[in-house]
Coordinates of C-alpha atoms in Angstrom, one line a residue:
M25 CA 0.0 -0.1 0.0
I26 CA 1.5 3.2 -0.9
R27 CA 1.1 5.8 1.9
A28 CA 3.2 8.8 0.7
H29 CA 4.3 10.4 -2.8
L30 CA 7.4 12.2 -3.8
F31 CA 7.9 14.3 -6.8
D32 CA 10.7 15.7 -8.8
L33 CA 10.3 19.1 -9.7
D34 CA 12.0 20.0 -13.0
G35 CA 10.5 18.3 -16.1
T36 CA 8.0 16.6 -13.8
L37 CA 6.0 19.2 -12.1
I38 CA 7.1 22.0 -14.4
A39 CA 8.3 22.2 -17.9
A40 CA 11.6 23.8 -17.2
D41 CA 14.9 23.4 -15.5
T42 CA 15.0 25.7 -12.6
D43 CA 18.7 25.7 -12.3
V44 CA 19.1 26.9 -16.0
S45 CA 16.3 29.4 -15.9
W46 CA 17.7 30.9 -12.7
Q47 CA 20.9 32.0 -14.5
S48 CA 19.0 33.5 -17.5
F49 CA 16.8 35.6 -14.7
L50 CA 20.1 36.8 -13.2
V51 CA 21.3 38.0 -16.5
A52 CA 17.8 39.8 -17.1
R53 CA 18.1 41.6 -13.8
G54 CA 21.8 42.7 -14.3
L55 CA 22.9 40.5 -11.5
A56 CA 25.2 38.2 -13.8
P57 CA 26.9 38.6 -17.2
R58 CA 25.6 37.0 -20.1
S59 CA 28.5 34.6 -20.3
V60 CA 27.1 32.5 -17.3
I61 CA 24.4 31.2 -19.9
A62 CA 27.3 29.1 -21.5
E63 CA 28.4 28.0 -18.1
A64 CA 25.0 27.0 -17.1
D65 CA 24.6 24.9 -20.2
R66 CA 27.9 23.2 -19.4
F67 CA 26.9 22.3 -15.9
Y68 CA 23.6 20.9 -17.2
E69 CA 25.3 18.6 -19.6
Q70 CA 27.5 17.4 -16.7
Y71 CA 24.2 16.9 -14.7
R72 CA 22.7 14.8 -17.6
R73 CA 25.9 12.8 -17.8
G74 CA 26.0 12.2 -14.0
T75 CA 29.4 13.9 -13.9
L76 CA 28.4 17.0 -11.9
I77 CA 30.6 18.2 -9.1
P78 CA 28.2 19.6 -6.6
E79 CA 30.6 21.9 -4.9
E80 CA 31.8 23.5 -8.2
F81 CA 28.2 23.9 -9.5
L82 CA 26.9 25.4 -6.3
R83 CA 29.6 28.0 -6.0
F84 CA 28.8 29.0 -9.8
Q85 CA 25.0 28.8 -9.2
F86 CA 24.6 31.1 -6.3
R87 CA 27.9 33.4 -7.1
A88 CA 25.6 36.5 -7.5
V89 CA 24.2 36.2 -4.0
L90 CA 27.0 34.4 -1.8
G91 CA 27.5 36.4 1.2
R92 CA 24.1 38.1 1.2
P93 CA 21.2 37.3 3.5
L94 CA 19.4 34.3 2.7
A95 CA 16.2 36.5 2.9
E96 CA 17.6 38.2 -0.1
L97 CA 17.7 35.0 -2.2
R98 CA 14.2 33.9 -0.9
E99 CA 12.7 37.2 -2.4
L100 CA 14.9 36.7 -5.7
A101 CA 13.6 33.1 -5.8
R102 CA 10.0 34.3 -5.6
E103 CA 10.6 36.8 -8.3
H104 CA 12.3 34.2 -10.5
F105 CA 9.3 31.9 -10.3
T106 CA 7.0 35.0 -11.4
D107 CA 9.1 35.7 -14.2
A108 CA 10.4 32.4 -15.4
L109 CA 8.5 29.5 -14.1
R110 CA 4.9 30.3 -13.5
A111 CA 4.1 29.8 -17.1
Q112 CA 5.7 26.3 -17.0
L113 CA 3.5 24.7 -14.6
L114 CA 2.1 21.6 -15.8
P115 CA -1.7 21.4 -14.9
R116 CA -1.8 17.5 -15.1
A117 CA 0.7 17.6 -12.6
A118 CA -1.1 19.9 -10.3
A119 CA -4.4 17.7 -10.8
R120 CA -2.4 14.6 -9.8
V121 CA -1.2 16.4 -6.4
A122 CA -4.7 17.7 -5.7
E123 CA -6.0 14.1 -6.3
L124 CA -3.7 12.7 -3.7
K125 CA -4.3 15.5 -1.2
R126 CA -7.9 14.9 -1.3
E127 CA -7.3 11.3 -0.4
G128 CA -5.3 12.3 2.5
L129 CA -1.9 11.2 1.4
P130 CA 1.3 13.0 2.2
V131 CA 3.0 14.7 -0.8
A132 CA 6.4 16.3 -1.1
V133 CA 9.0 17.4 -3.6
L134 CA 12.3 15.9 -3.7
T135 CA 14.6 17.6 -6.1
S136 CA 18.4 18.3 -6.5
T137 CA 17.7 21.9 -6.7
F138 CA 18.4 24.2 -3.6
V139 CA 15.3 23.9 -1.7
E140 CA 14.9 27.8 -1.5
L141 CA 14.9 28.1 -5.2
A142 CA 12.5 25.3 -5.7
R143 CA 10.0 26.0 -3.2
P144 CA 7.7 28.7 -5.0
A145 CA 7.1 26.3 -7.9
A146 CA 6.5 23.4 -5.6
E147 CA 4.0 25.5 -3.5
A148 CA 2.4 26.7 -6.6
Q149 CA 1.7 22.9 -7.5
G150 CA 0.1 22.6 -4.2
I151 CA 3.0 21.1 -2.4
R152 CA 4.5 22.7 0.8
E153 CA 7.1 20.2 2.0
V154 CA 10.2 20.5 -0.2
L155 CA 13.2 18.2 0.2
G156 CA 16.5 18.5 -1.7
T157 CA 19.9 20.2 -1.6
T158 CA 20.4 22.6 1.4
L159 CA 23.0 24.9 2.0
K160 CA 24.6 26.3 5.2
V161 CA 24.1 30.1 6.2
D162 CA 26.8 31.8 8.4
A163 CA 26.5 33.2 11.8
Q164 CA 25.0 36.3 10.4
G165 CA 22.4 34.5 8.3
N166 CA 24.2 34.9 4.9
L167 CA 24.3 32.3 2.2
T168 CA 27.2 30.1 1.5
S169 CA 27.9 27.4 -1.0
E170 CA 28.6 24.9 1.5
L171 CA 26.4 21.9 1.7
A172 CA 24.3 21.3 4.7
G173 CA 23.5 17.6 3.9
P174 CA 23.5 15.3 0.8
Y175 CA 23.5 16.8 -2.7
G176 CA 20.1 15.8 -3.9
L177 CA 21.3 14.0 -7.3
G178 CA 21.3 10.4 -7.9
P179 CA 22.2 8.4 -4.7
G180 CA 21.9 11.8 -3.0
K181 CA 18.1 11.7 -3.4
V182 CA 18.0 8.3 -1.8
A183 CA 19.8 9.5 1.1
I184 CA 17.6 12.5 1.7
A185 CA 14.5 10.5 1.2
E186 CA 15.9 7.7 3.9
V187 CA 15.8 10.4 6.5
W188 CA 12.3 11.5 5.7
R189 CA 10.7 8.2 5.4
R190 CA 12.3 7.0 8.8
E191 CA 10.9 10.3 10.6
R192 CA 7.6 9.1 9.4
G193 CA 7.7 5.6 10.0
L194 CA 7.4 4.7 6.4
D195 CA 8.8 1.8 4.6
W196 CA 10.3 2.2 1.0
S197 CA 7.6 0.0 -0.3
E198 CA 5.1 2.4 0.9
L199 CA 6.7 5.3 -1.0
A200 CA 5.9 6.4 -4.8
Y201 CA 8.2 8.6 -6.8
Y202 CA 7.7 10.6 -9.9
G203 CA 10.7 11.6 -11.9
D204 CA 11.7 12.4 -15.6
S205 CA 15.6 11.7 -15.7
I206 CA 17.9 8.7 -15.8
N207 CA 19.5 10.5 -12.6
D208 CA 16.3 9.4 -10.7
R209 CA 17.0 5.6 -11.3
F210 CA 18.4 5.3 -7.9
I211 CA 15.3 6.3 -6.0
L212 CA 12.9 4.9 -8.6
E213 CA 14.6 1.5 -7.9
R214 CA 14.0 1.9 -4.2
V215 CA 10.3 3.0 -3.9
G216 CA 7.3 0.8 -4.1
A217 CA 5.7 2.6 -6.9
P218 CA 8.2 4.3 -9.5
F219 CA 6.5 6.5 -12.2
A220 CA 8.6 7.7 -15.0
V221 CA 7.0 11.3 -16.0
N222 CA 7.8 13.1 -19.1
A223 CA 10.8 10.9 -19.2
T224 CA 14.0 11.3 -21.1
P225 CA 14.9 8.8 -23.8
E226 CA 17.3 7.1 -21.4
L227 CA 14.7 6.7 -18.6
V228 CA 12.1 5.6 -21.1
E229 CA 14.5 2.7 -22.1
L230 CA 15.0 1.9 -18.4
A231 CA 11.4 2.0 -17.6
A232 CA 10.5 -0.5 -20.3
Q233 CA 13.2 -2.8 -19.0
R234 CA 11.7 -2.5 -15.3
G235 CA 8.3 -2.2 -16.2
W236 CA 7.6 1.1 -14.6
P237 CA 4.5 3.0 -15.7
L238 CA 5.1 5.8 -18.2
L239 CA 3.2 9.1 -17.5
D240 CA 3.1 12.2 -19.8
W241 CA 1.9 15.4 -18.0
R242 CA 3.1 17.8 -20.9

């Protein structure tokens, strides 16, 4: 019996990559040079290949706001959602979330994206609990690029979900996960109900081998 549902964000609940669009947003606001777009593309390719080095990526991703108050990043994240992500929300995804909430089942986002950057889009899709990459703040409440837990990519997602499910007394067999990327294979192989949503070709192939359901919310 499935008792809780976890959702990837980018490509699953929204038709965009939050980390990539964040850099375009910073450029549009004059907070970063246009050259960061090419850098963002390079890191995205590393992500797709599974060769991303988290510390290098995070220093790049938040270079414009490192050392500034976390509250400032949160405000920019809300503006980023309004400017770049609101139009990318997937109504079929929202309908699935609403259906589960009507049934009284817990729902949460589990993403590799920094939780504060992911939160506005997650909440817009009806999900208030956001699990993912977390960063440390210094004694003055300013953002650093130092990880405060596992990086939420590949096996890191499993580690984050492991803590979450133990705190709630849930077994892996009682969890569902919805993901679009081959990077999600680690957690999809652990849960009782894996769903490949808007799947990349690599994940479509794996889902066919494993017999996982394929969903299209685009």
